[in-house]
């Protein structure tokens, strides 16, 4: 069962990487790489810097879009093998397959390791940084020194994770809290090397500081003010329960149970702070996000770093179940694989074959419907552009559709006019002079129609075409295409 499940997971992952059209956010982040900058509105820059480098070297394709995922997946699971080898010795050769299966059976990690978002790179760098830190701390407890290269390597990896995605800070805070609460390790706060790590952290993060300083701290303000909710006190008190519930569901209840059981088993390697570190790197982000959920929105995937070190303890639970005489890796582990396979198959099917939710009504799962039809839309846009005397601006009504169209047409100058602030808002401000007075082709849909504010930027807006998108005879969306005259930013 384990081998069959592993082969099935791998085949599904390869199908997604090679055949699924870009998720709109994948296209959005790819687009950042075509407009290199010190940082960006929604996230720090490292993922997009690398995307830009890969695209410049190898061109635009689905493979190059997700080739960084292939690399990070390899480093991610190799790091787990090194952790397991450190904790269990030769048994790592067996245990690594259990850990890989548990991770890819988790909906949270299945999604984030597949999509060309920031998360796959952020969690890989965080795991590498945490592993190097643990090895250093164990050496420090053993000989009072510890290898400098491990400590500084950990600092560099964690800093790179932070300039990939802001929530990577949780891993660093968890490690610092683990050091602060350990009677022998807290002496490190008087060690010059730890403060040199802080300098490394600041230097690596400086491009993000510079970008925010140059752009009125827009990115920091976005996260500080994100989704502030003024709901009733009762609703806010229930919000942490909702956060925990959806987190368990997306981690997988079966995987969560195995992680819980594994944490309370004894490690064969006694002289290690691994479990102490794993506890704090789980507790710090989880508690902080539950507190945040009381006053704002806390999304389940922000807590993706919390479970990373716990996965290396899962073999303790699985092997103990085997020792009791159960056949295979236990019914719980089989259940995790089965549910994970079902989720992954649906995810891949929805991504490039057909959005299943479209069968249940016209208004459901607009994100899923948006994956389809961009080749038809691009063809119609190009046809209309060819009829105009001058090269028009290409403008959509939302950042998702702008990014999807830009990727499909391989034209990074597509932009968006929307009430929602995004990276396009900043680019529009920067390009206002060049865009003034031009004609534009405007693309919108029922989910994000052209607003009165958007229309007010033009002297005249005229609807010229509609593109209906369907799959297997089921209508998914209809896009409206208009021509706007004399754009005034």
Short mmCIF file of C-alpha atoms in Angstrom, two decimals:
data_model
loop_
_atom_site.label_atom_id
_atom_site.label_comp_id
_atom_site.label_asym_id
_atom_site.label_seq_id
_atom_site.Cartn_x
_atom_site.Cartn_y
_atom_site.Cartn_z
CA UNK A 1 0.00 0.00 0.00
CA UNK A 2 2.79 2.44 0.92
CA UNK A 3 4.66 1.95 -2.37
CA UNK A 4 1.48 2.23 -4.44
CA UNK A 5 0.44 5.40 -2.61
CA UNK A 6 3.90 6.96 -3.05
CA UNK A 7 3.91 6.24 -6.80
CA UNK A 8 0.38 7.66 -7.12
CA UNK A 9 1.32 10.85 -5.25
CA UNK A 10 4.40 11.33 -7.44
CA UNK A 11 2.42 10.81 -10.66
CA UNK A 12 -0.23 13.30 -9.56
CA UNK A 13 2.43 15.87 -8.63
CA UNK A 14 4.18 15.50 -12.01
CA UNK A 15 0.84 15.83 -13.84
CA UNK A 16 0.12 19.05 -11.98
CA UNK A 17 3.57 20.54 -12.56
CA UNK A 18 3.59 19.78 -16.29
CA UNK A 19 -0.04 20.25 -17.36
CA UNK A 20 -2.01 22.47 -14.96
CA UNK A 21 -2.30 26.10 -16.12
CA UNK A 22 -0.94 28.67 -13.68
CA UNK A 23 -3.03 29.38 -10.65
CA UNK A 24 -3.69 33.17 -10.82
CA UNK A 25 -1.41 33.76 -7.83
CA UNK A 26 1.33 31.68 -9.49
CA UNK A 27 1.05 33.97 -12.52
CA UNK A 28 1.00 37.02 -10.22
CA UNK A 29 4.27 36.03 -8.54
CA UNK A 30 5.81 35.10 -11.90
CA UNK A 31 4.93 38.59 -13.07
CA UNK A 32 6.84 40.10 -10.17
CA UNK A 33 9.92 38.33 -11.50
CA UNK A 34 9.46 40.22 -14.78
CA UNK A 35 9.48 43.51 -12.82
CA UNK A 36 12.48 43.04 -10.54
CA UNK A 37 12.49 45.24 -7.46
CA UNK A 38 13.84 45.27 -3.92
CA UNK A 39 10.53 43.89 -2.63
CA UNK A 40 6.80 43.82 -3.39
CA UNK A 41 3.50 44.83 -1.87
CA UNK A 42 2.15 41.41 -0.89
CA UNK A 43 5.35 39.53 0.00
CA UNK A 44 9.14 39.83 0.20
CA UNK A 45 11.11 39.27 -3.01
CA UNK A 46 13.29 36.12 -2.98
CA UNK A 47 10.80 33.78 -4.69
CA UNK A 48 10.20 36.28 -7.49
CA UNK A 49 13.89 37.08 -7.90
CA UNK A 50 14.51 33.40 -8.54
CA UNK A 51 11.47 33.16 -10.84
CA UNK A 52 12.80 36.07 -12.87
CA UNK A 53 16.25 34.46 -13.09
CA UNK A 54 14.85 31.10 -14.22
CA UNK A 55 12.54 32.68 -16.81
CA UNK A 56 15.38 34.83 -18.17
CA UNK A 57 17.59 31.76 -18.50
CA UNK A 58 15.12 29.19 -19.82
CA UNK A 59 12.08 31.10 -21.11
CA UNK A 60 8.42 30.90 -20.12
CA UNK A 61 6.83 27.47 -19.73
CA UNK A 62 4.93 25.49 -17.14
CA UNK A 63 8.12 23.57 -16.40
CA UNK A 64 10.19 26.68 -15.74
CA UNK A 65 7.33 28.20 -13.74
CA UNK A 66 7.48 25.29 -11.30
CA UNK A 67 11.09 24.15 -11.72
CA UNK A 68 12.00 25.91 -8.48
CA UNK A 69 9.43 23.67 -6.75
CA UNK A 70 11.30 20.60 -8.02
CA UNK A 71 14.54 21.91 -6.51
CA UNK A 72 13.01 22.92 -3.18
CA UNK A 73 11.11 19.64 -2.85
CA UNK A 74 14.41 17.79 -3.28
CA UNK A 75 16.19 19.92 -0.67
CA UNK A 76 13.18 19.76 1.66
CA UNK A 77 12.98 15.96 1.79
CA UNK A 78 16.76 15.53 1.79
CA UNK A 79 16.89 17.75 4.90
CA UNK A 80 14.32 15.47 6.53
CA UNK A 81 16.52 12.49 5.68
CA UNK A 82 19.47 14.20 7.41
CA UNK A 83 17.30 14.95 10.45
CA UNK A 84 16.08 11.34 10.62
CA UNK A 85 19.63 10.04 10.20
CA UNK A 86 20.72 12.28 13.08
CA UNK A 87 17.90 11.10 15.33
CA UNK A 88 17.55 7.43 14.36
CA UNK A 89 20.74 6.35 12.58
CA UNK A 90 20.34 3.62 9.95
CA UNK A 91 16.57 3.47 10.48
CA UNK A 92 16.36 6.76 8.56
CA UNK A 93 16.41 4.81 5.28
CA UNK A 94 13.07 3.30 6.23
CA UNK A 95 11.60 6.20 8.13
CA UNK A 96 12.11 8.78 5.37
CA UNK A 97 9.39 7.15 3.25
CA UNK A 98 6.91 7.38 6.11
CA UNK A 99 7.71 11.06 6.57
CA UNK A 100 7.44 11.80 2.84
CA UNK A 101 4.09 10.03 2.65
CA UNK A 102 2.74 11.84 5.70
CA UNK A 103 3.79 15.24 4.33
CA UNK A 104 2.39 14.79 0.84
CA UNK A 105 -0.78 13.23 2.29
CA UNK A 106 -1.39 16.45 4.23
CA UNK A 107 -3.58 18.80 2.14
CA UNK A 108 -1.68 21.81 3.49
CA UNK A 109 1.73 20.59 2.39
CA UNK A 110 0.41 18.92 -0.77
CA UNK A 111 -0.82 22.32 -1.98
CA UNK A 112 2.08 24.44 -0.82
CA UNK A 113 4.79 22.12 -2.15
CA UNK A 114 3.01 21.93 -5.53
CA UNK A 115 2.18 25.56 -6.29
CA UNK A 116 4.80 28.10 -7.39
CA UNK A 117 3.93 30.33 -4.47
CA UNK A 118 6.34 31.58 -1.82
CA UNK A 119 5.59 28.85 0.72
CA UNK A 120 7.58 25.94 -0.75
CA UNK A 121 10.78 28.01 -0.70
CA UNK A 122 10.06 29.55 2.71
CA UNK A 123 9.45 26.22 4.50
CA UNK A 124 12.47 24.61 2.84
CA UNK A 125 14.79 27.37 4.02
CA UNK A 126 13.17 27.36 7.48
CA UNK A 127 13.64 23.60 7.83
CA UNK A 128 17.30 23.85 6.78
CA UNK A 129 17.84 26.71 9.23
CA UNK A 130 16.14 24.86 12.10
CA UNK A 131 18.13 21.66 11.46
CA UNK A 132 21.47 23.52 11.44
CA UNK A 133 20.44 25.38 14.59
CA UNK A 134 19.56 22.15 16.43
CA UNK A 135 22.89 20.57 15.47
CA UNK A 136 24.70 23.66 16.73
CA UNK A 137 22.77 23.73 20.01
CA UNK A 138 23.45 20.04 20.70
CA UNK A 139 27.17 20.64 20.08
CA UNK A 140 27.08 23.70 22.31
CA UNK A 141 25.60 21.68 25.16
CA UNK A 142 28.20 18.94 24.62
CA UNK A 143 31.38 21.03 24.36
CA UNK A 144 30.42 24.62 25.17
CA UNK A 145 31.26 25.82 21.66
CA UNK A 146 29.37 24.44 18.67
CA UNK A 147 30.43 24.76 15.03
CA UNK A 148 30.31 28.36 13.87
CA UNK A 149 29.41 27.38 10.30
CA UNK A 150 26.24 25.69 11.53
CA UNK A 151 25.14 28.72 13.52
CA UNK A 152 25.85 31.21 10.74
CA UNK A 153 24.43 28.85 8.13
CA UNK A 154 21.25 28.65 10.19
CA UNK A 155 21.06 32.45 10.39
CA UNK A 156 21.49 32.82 6.63
CA UNK A 157 18.85 30.16 5.85
CA UNK A 158 16.34 31.68 8.29
CA UNK A 159 16.99 35.20 6.97
CA UNK A 160 16.49 34.01 3.37
CA UNK A 161 13.23 32.38 4.50
CA UNK A 162 12.12 35.73 5.92
CA UNK A 163 12.79 37.56 2.64
CA UNK A 164 10.68 34.86 0.98
CA UNK A 165 7.60 35.18 3.19
CA UNK A 166 6.99 37.20 6.35
CA UNK A 167 5.47 34.34 8.36
CA UNK A 168 8.90 32.64 8.30
CA UNK A 169 9.66 34.92 11.24
CA UNK A 170 7.67 32.45 13.37
CA UNK A 171 10.42 29.83 13.02
CA UNK A 172 13.06 32.28 14.23
CA UNK A 173 10.89 33.38 17.16
CA UNK A 174 10.27 29.74 18.10
CA UNK A 175 14.00 28.98 18.07
CA UNK A 176 14.78 32.06 20.18
CA UNK A 177 12.08 31.15 22.70
CA UNK A 178 13.44 27.60 22.89
CA UNK A 179 16.92 28.99 23.64
CA UNK A 180 15.55 31.46 26.20
CA UNK A 181 13.63 28.76 28.11
CA UNK A 182 16.52 26.27 28.29
CA UNK A 183 18.73 26.81 31.39
CA UNK A 184 22.00 25.93 29.64
CA UNK A 185 21.21 27.48 26.26
CA UNK A 186 20.08 30.91 27.44
CA UNK A 187 23.75 31.73 28.05
CA UNK A 188 23.98 32.10 24.29
CA UNK A 189 22.35 35.52 24.57
CA UNK A 190 25.69 36.67 26.00
CA UNK A 191 27.60 35.07 23.12
CA UNK A 192 28.83 37.50 20.43
CA UNK A 193 28.09 34.91 17.74
CA UNK A 194 24.35 35.10 18.35
CA UNK A 195 24.45 38.87 17.92
CA UNK A 196 26.44 38.45 14.71
CA UNK A 197 23.56 36.27 13.53
CA UNK A 198 21.22 39.19 14.19
CA UNK A 199 23.49 41.38 12.01
CA UNK A 200 23.34 38.77 9.22
CA UNK A 201 19.56 38.72 9.56
CA UNK A 202 19.36 42.51 9.29
CA UNK A 203 21.67 42.66 6.25
CA UNK A 204 19.72 39.99 4.35
CA UNK A 205 16.40 41.68 5.20
CA UNK A 206 17.62 45.18 4.26
CA UNK A 207 16.18 45.17 0.68
CA UNK A 208 12.70 44.73 2.16
CA UNK A 209 13.31 47.58 4.61
CA UNK A 210 14.54 49.80 1.78
CA UNK A 211 11.53 49.02 -0.45
CA UNK A 212 9.08 49.73 2.35
CA UNK A 213 10.87 52.97 3.23
CA UNK A 214 10.68 54.02 -0.43
CA UNK A 215 6.98 53.08 -0.73
CA UNK A 216 5.50 54.57 2.43
CA UNK A 217 5.83 51.21 4.27
CA UNK A 218 2.96 49.85 2.17
CA UNK A 219 3.79 46.16 2.66
CA UNK A 220 4.22 46.43 6.43
CA UNK A 221 1.01 48.47 6.70
CA UNK A 222 -0.86 45.90 4.62
CA UNK A 223 -0.03 43.14 7.08
CA UNK A 224 -0.48 45.30 10.15
CA UNK A 225 -4.00 46.29 9.07
CA UNK A 226 -5.00 43.16 7.16
CA UNK A 227 -8.62 42.12 7.48
CA UNK A 228 -9.31 43.87 10.77
CA UNK A 229 -12.67 42.52 11.88
CA UNK A 230 -15.12 44.52 13.94
CA UNK A 231 -17.49 41.60 14.46
CA UNK A 232 -19.31 40.90 17.72
CA UNK A 233 -17.23 39.90 20.78
CA UNK A 234 -18.76 36.41 20.72
CA UNK A 235 -17.76 35.92 17.10
CA UNK A 236 -14.22 37.03 17.84
CA UNK A 237 -13.99 34.65 20.82
CA UNK A 238 -15.06 31.76 18.59
CA UNK A 239 -12.55 32.69 15.88
CA UNK A 240 -9.59 30.82 17.50
CA UNK A 241 -11.71 27.64 17.50
CA UNK A 242 -12.33 28.10 13.80
CA UNK A 243 -8.61 28.65 13.20
CA UNK A 244 -7.72 25.45 15.07
CA UNK A 245 -10.47 23.48 13.31
CA UNK A 246 -9.50 24.44 9.76
CA UNK A 247 -5.82 24.01 10.63
CA UNK A 248 -6.43 20.42 11.77
CA UNK A 249 -8.52 19.69 8.72
CA UNK A 250 -5.90 21.00 6.28
CA UNK A 251 -3.00 19.38 8.13
CA UNK A 252 -5.09 16.14 8.08
CA UNK A 253 -6.62 14.82 11.31
CA UNK A 254 -4.88 11.47 10.74
CA UNK A 255 -1.48 13.08 10.28
CA UNK A 256 -2.10 15.35 13.28
CA UNK A 257 -2.90 12.29 15.45
CA UNK A 258 0.36 10.59 14.40
CA UNK A 259 2.37 13.75 15.12
CA UNK A 260 0.75 14.02 18.55
CA UNK A 261 1.49 10.38 19.41
CA UNK A 262 5.05 10.62 18.07
CA UNK A 263 5.84 13.67 20.19
CA UNK A 264 5.24 11.72 23.42
CA UNK A 265 7.45 8.78 22.45
CA UNK A 266 11.10 8.59 23.52
CA UNK A 267 13.77 9.40 20.97
CA UNK A 268 16.57 6.82 20.71
CA UNK A 269 19.05 9.72 20.71
CA UNK A 270 18.74 11.06 24.24
CA UNK A 271 21.23 13.93 24.21
CA UNK A 272 19.45 16.30 21.88
CA UNK A 273 17.27 19.37 22.30
CA UNK A 274 15.23 18.33 19.26
CA UNK A 275 11.90 17.83 21.08
CA UNK A 276 12.40 20.99 23.10
CA UNK A 277 12.91 22.94 19.87
CA UNK A 278 10.02 21.16 18.12
CA UNK A 279 7.69 22.08 20.98
CA UNK A 280 8.55 25.78 20.92
CA UNK A 281 8.56 26.14 17.14
CA UNK A 282 5.06 24.67 17.22
CA UNK A 283 3.75 26.56 20.24
CA UNK A 284 4.99 30.07 19.42
CA UNK A 285 3.32 30.50 15.99
CA UNK A 286 0.19 28.58 17.00
CA UNK A 287 -0.43 30.66 20.12
CA UNK A 288 0.43 33.93 18.37
CA UNK A 289 -1.94 33.19 15.50
CA UNK A 290 -4.72 32.21 17.89
CA UNK A 291 -4.24 35.57 19.64
CA UNK A 292 -4.23 37.38 16.29
CA UNK A 293 -7.48 35.62 15.37
CA UNK A 294 -9.16 37.37 18.31
CA UNK A 295 -8.75 40.76 16.64
CA UNK A 296 -8.02 40.00 12.98
CA UNK A 297 -7.85 37.24 10.40
CA UNK A 298 -5.44 34.35 10.97
CA UNK A 299 -5.26 31.98 8.01
CA UNK A 300 -4.45 28.31 8.53
CA UNK A 301 -1.55 28.29 6.08
CA UNK A 302 0.26 31.02 8.00
CA UNK A 303 1.00 28.29 10.54
CA UNK A 304 2.77 26.02 8.05
CA UNK A 305 6.12 26.34 9.86
CA UNK A 306 4.68 25.08 13.15
CA UNK A 307 4.53 21.41 12.15
CA UNK A 308 7.84 21.11 10.31
CA UNK A 309 9.97 19.64 13.11
CA UNK A 310 7.13 17.46 14.40
CA UNK A 311 7.15 15.36 11.21
CA UNK A 312 10.50 13.85 12.16
CA UNK A 313 8.83 12.45 15.31
CA UNK A 314 6.03 10.74 13.37
CA UNK A 315 8.05 7.51 12.79
CA UNK A 316 7.98 6.95 16.57
CA UNK A 317 4.18 6.66 16.41
CA UNK A 318 4.12 4.52 13.26
CA UNK A 319 6.85 2.14 14.42
CA UNK A 320 5.17 1.68 17.82
CA UNK A 321 1.96 0.69 16.06
CA UNK A 322 3.92 -1.84 14.01
CA UNK A 323 5.49 -3.26 17.16
CA UNK A 324 2.01 -4.07 18.48
CA UNK A 325 1.57 -6.49 15.62
CA UNK A 326 -0.56 -4.42 13.29
CA UNK A 327 -0.06 -5.15 9.64
CA UNK A 328 1.59 -2.47 7.50
CA UNK A 329 2.00 1.02 8.89
CA UNK A 330 -1.24 1.00 10.90
CA UNK A 331 -4.81 1.76 9.91
CA UNK A 332 -4.35 5.43 10.84
CA UNK A 333 -1.41 5.76 8.49
CA UNK A 334 -3.33 4.00 5.73
CA UNK A 335 -6.26 6.34 6.29
CA UNK A 336 -3.97 9.36 6.02
CA UNK A 337 -2.66 8.09 2.69
CA UNK A 338 -6.13 7.32 1.35
CA UNK A 339 -7.64 10.69 2.28
CA UNK A 340 -4.52 12.48 1.06
CA UNK A 341 -4.67 10.71 -2.29
CA UNK A 342 -8.34 11.61 -2.70
CA UNK A 343 -7.64 15.26 -1.91
CA UNK A 344 -4.62 15.42 -4.22
CA UNK A 345 -6.52 13.76 -7.08
CA UNK A 346 -9.36 16.28 -6.72
CA UNK A 347 -6.88 19.15 -6.53
CA UNK A 348 -5.15 18.05 -9.74
CA UNK A 349 -8.46 17.38 -11.51
CA UNK A 350 -9.83 20.79 -10.52
CA UNK A 351 -6.60 22.46 -11.62
CA UNK A 352 -6.57 21.50 -15.28
CA UNK A 353 -9.47 19.22 -16.21
CA UNK A 354 -12.69 20.63 -14.73
CA UNK A 355 -13.73 22.52 -11.56
CA UNK A 356 -16.05 20.01 -9.90
CA UNK A 357 -17.81 22.72 -7.88
CA UNK A 358 -19.13 24.21 -11.14
CA UNK A 359 -21.69 21.40 -11.18
CA UNK A 360 -23.32 22.76 -8.01
CA UNK A 361 -24.29 26.24 -9.14
CA UNK A 362 -23.25 29.32 -11.07
CA UNK A 363 -21.69 31.24 -8.19
CA UNK A 364 -19.50 28.66 -6.44
CA UNK A 365 -15.69 28.51 -6.46
CA UNK A 366 -14.88 31.52 -8.59
CA UNK A 367 -11.16 30.91 -8.02
CA UNK A 368 -11.46 27.45 -9.57
CA UNK A 369 -13.39 28.74 -12.56
CA UNK A 370 -10.76 31.41 -13.17
CA UNK A 371 -8.16 28.77 -14.04
CA UNK A 372 -9.84 28.06 -17.37
CA UNK A 373 -10.20 29.88 -20.67
CA UNK A 374 -7.23 32.20 -20.81
CA UNK A 375 -6.10 31.00 -24.22
CA UNK A 376 -9.55 31.94 -25.62
CA UNK A 377 -9.47 35.32 -23.89
CA UNK A 378 -5.93 36.06 -25.05
CA UNK A 379 -6.87 35.21 -28.64
CA UNK A 380 -9.86 37.56 -28.53
CA UNK A 381 -7.84 40.34 -26.92
CA UNK A 382 -5.15 40.01 -29.59
CA UNK A 383 -7.80 40.03 -32.33
CA UNK A 384 -9.28 43.29 -30.98
CA UNK A 385 -5.83 44.84 -30.48
CA UNK A 386 -5.03 44.21 -34.14
CA UNK A 387 -7.99 46.41 -35.15
CA UNK A 388 -6.76 49.44 -33.21
CA UNK A 389 -4.44 52.05 -34.75
CA UNK A 390 -2.08 52.18 -31.75
CA UNK A 391 -0.90 49.58 -29.28
CA UNK A 392 -3.47 49.66 -26.45
CA UNK A 393 -3.07 49.22 -22.73
CA UNK A 394 -4.37 45.85 -21.48
CA UNK A 395 -6.32 46.32 -18.25
CA UNK A 396 -8.42 43.88 -16.23
CA UNK A 397 -10.70 44.37 -13.25
CA UNK A 398 -8.70 42.31 -10.74
CA UNK A 399 -5.10 41.40 -9.98
CA UNK A 400 -5.80 37.68 -10.58
CA UNK A 401 -7.15 38.14 -14.09
CA UNK A 402 -4.40 40.65 -14.94
CA UNK A 403 -1.72 38.17 -13.88
CA UNK A 404 -3.35 35.25 -15.70
CA UNK A 405 -3.66 37.25 -18.93
CA UNK A 406 -0.09 38.56 -18.63
CA UNK A 407 1.24 35.02 -18.28
CA UNK A 408 -0.87 33.64 -21.13
CA UNK A 409 0.20 36.42 -23.50
CA UNK A 410 3.75 36.58 -22.11
CA UNK A 411 3.20 40.31 -21.83
CA UNK A 412 4.27 41.75 -18.45
CA UNK A 413 2.67 45.16 -19.13
CA UNK A 414 -0.89 43.94 -18.45
CA UNK A 415 -2.28 45.81 -15.45
CA UNK A 416 -5.38 45.97 -13.23
CA UNK A 417 -7.81 48.66 -12.09
CA UNK A 418 -9.41 47.43 -8.89
CA UNK A 419 -10.53 48.68 -5.50
CA UNK A 420 -8.20 46.13 -3.94
CA UNK A 421 -4.67 47.47 -3.50
CA UNK A 422 -2.07 45.16 -5.01
CA UNK A 423 1.33 45.32 -6.66
CA UNK A 424 -0.50 46.60 -9.75
CA UNK A 425 -1.54 49.69 -7.79
CA UNK A 426 2.09 50.57 -7.22
CA UNK A 427 3.07 49.86 -10.83
CA UNK A 428 0.18 52.05 -12.04
CA UNK A 429 1.49 54.94 -9.98
CA UNK A 430 4.99 54.43 -11.36
CA UNK A 431 3.76 54.24 -14.98
CA UNK A 432 1.11 56.96 -14.88
CA UNK A 433 2.96 59.36 -17.19
CA UNK A 434 3.52 56.78 -19.94
CA UNK A 435 -0.09 55.54 -19.79
CA UNK A 436 -1.89 58.91 -19.89
CA UNK A 437 -4.07 59.47 -22.96
CA UNK A 438 -3.83 55.95 -24.36
CA UNK A 439 -6.63 53.65 -25.43
CA UNK A 440 -7.12 50.40 -23.51
CA UNK A 441 -8.70 47.01 -23.87
CA UNK A 442 -10.64 46.28 -20.66
CA UNK A 443 -11.38 42.73 -19.52
CA UNK A 444 -13.83 41.99 -16.70
CA UNK A 445 -16.20 39.28 -15.47
CA UNK A 446 -19.28 38.85 -13.27
CA UNK A 447 -17.14 38.25 -10.18
CA UNK A 448 -15.14 41.43 -10.64
CA UNK A 449 -17.06 43.75 -13.01
CA UNK A 450 -15.66 47.10 -14.04
CA UNK A 451 -16.42 49.57 -11.26
CA UNK A 452 -17.63 53.11 -11.77
CA UNK A 453 -14.27 54.30 -10.46
CA UNK A 454 -12.45 52.29 -13.13
CA UNK A 455 -14.74 53.52 -15.91
CA UNK A 456 -14.24 57.11 -14.72
CA UNK A 457 -10.57 56.92 -15.80
CA UNK A 458 -11.70 56.93 -19.45
CA UNK A 459 -13.37 59.45 -21.72
CA UNK A 460 -15.48 56.62 -23.23
CA UNK A 461 -15.92 52.88 -22.58
CA UNK A 462 -17.63 50.68 -25.17
CA UNK A 463 -18.38 46.94 -24.83
CA UNK A 464 -17.15 45.14 -27.96
CA UNK A 465 -17.09 41.41 -27.16
CA UNK A 466 -18.05 38.65 -24.76
CA UNK A 467 -16.11 35.41 -24.31
CA UNK A 468 -18.01 32.52 -22.78
CA UNK A 469 -15.83 29.85 -21.15
CA UNK A 470 -17.16 26.32 -20.84
CA UNK A 471 -15.81 22.84 -20.29
CA UNK A 472 -17.63 19.58 -21.09
CA UNK A 473 -20.74 21.57 -21.94
CA UNK A 474 -20.85 23.36 -18.57
CA UNK A 475 -20.70 27.16 -18.56
CA UNK A 476 -17.97 28.42 -16.24
CA UNK A 477 -17.66 32.17 -16.79
CA UNK A 478 -18.32 34.91 -19.29
CA UNK A 479 -15.73 37.64 -19.74
CA UNK A 480 -16.64 41.04 -21.14
CA UNK A 481 -14.15 42.94 -23.29
CA UNK A 482 -14.47 46.67 -23.83
CA UNK A 483 -12.44 49.46 -25.39
CA UNK A 484 -11.68 52.54 -23.31
CA UNK A 485 -10.56 55.83 -24.87
CA UNK A 486 -8.17 58.46 -23.46
CA UNK A 487 -7.01 56.84 -20.19
CA UNK A 488 -6.36 59.28 -17.35
CA UNK A 489 -4.58 57.68 -14.36
#
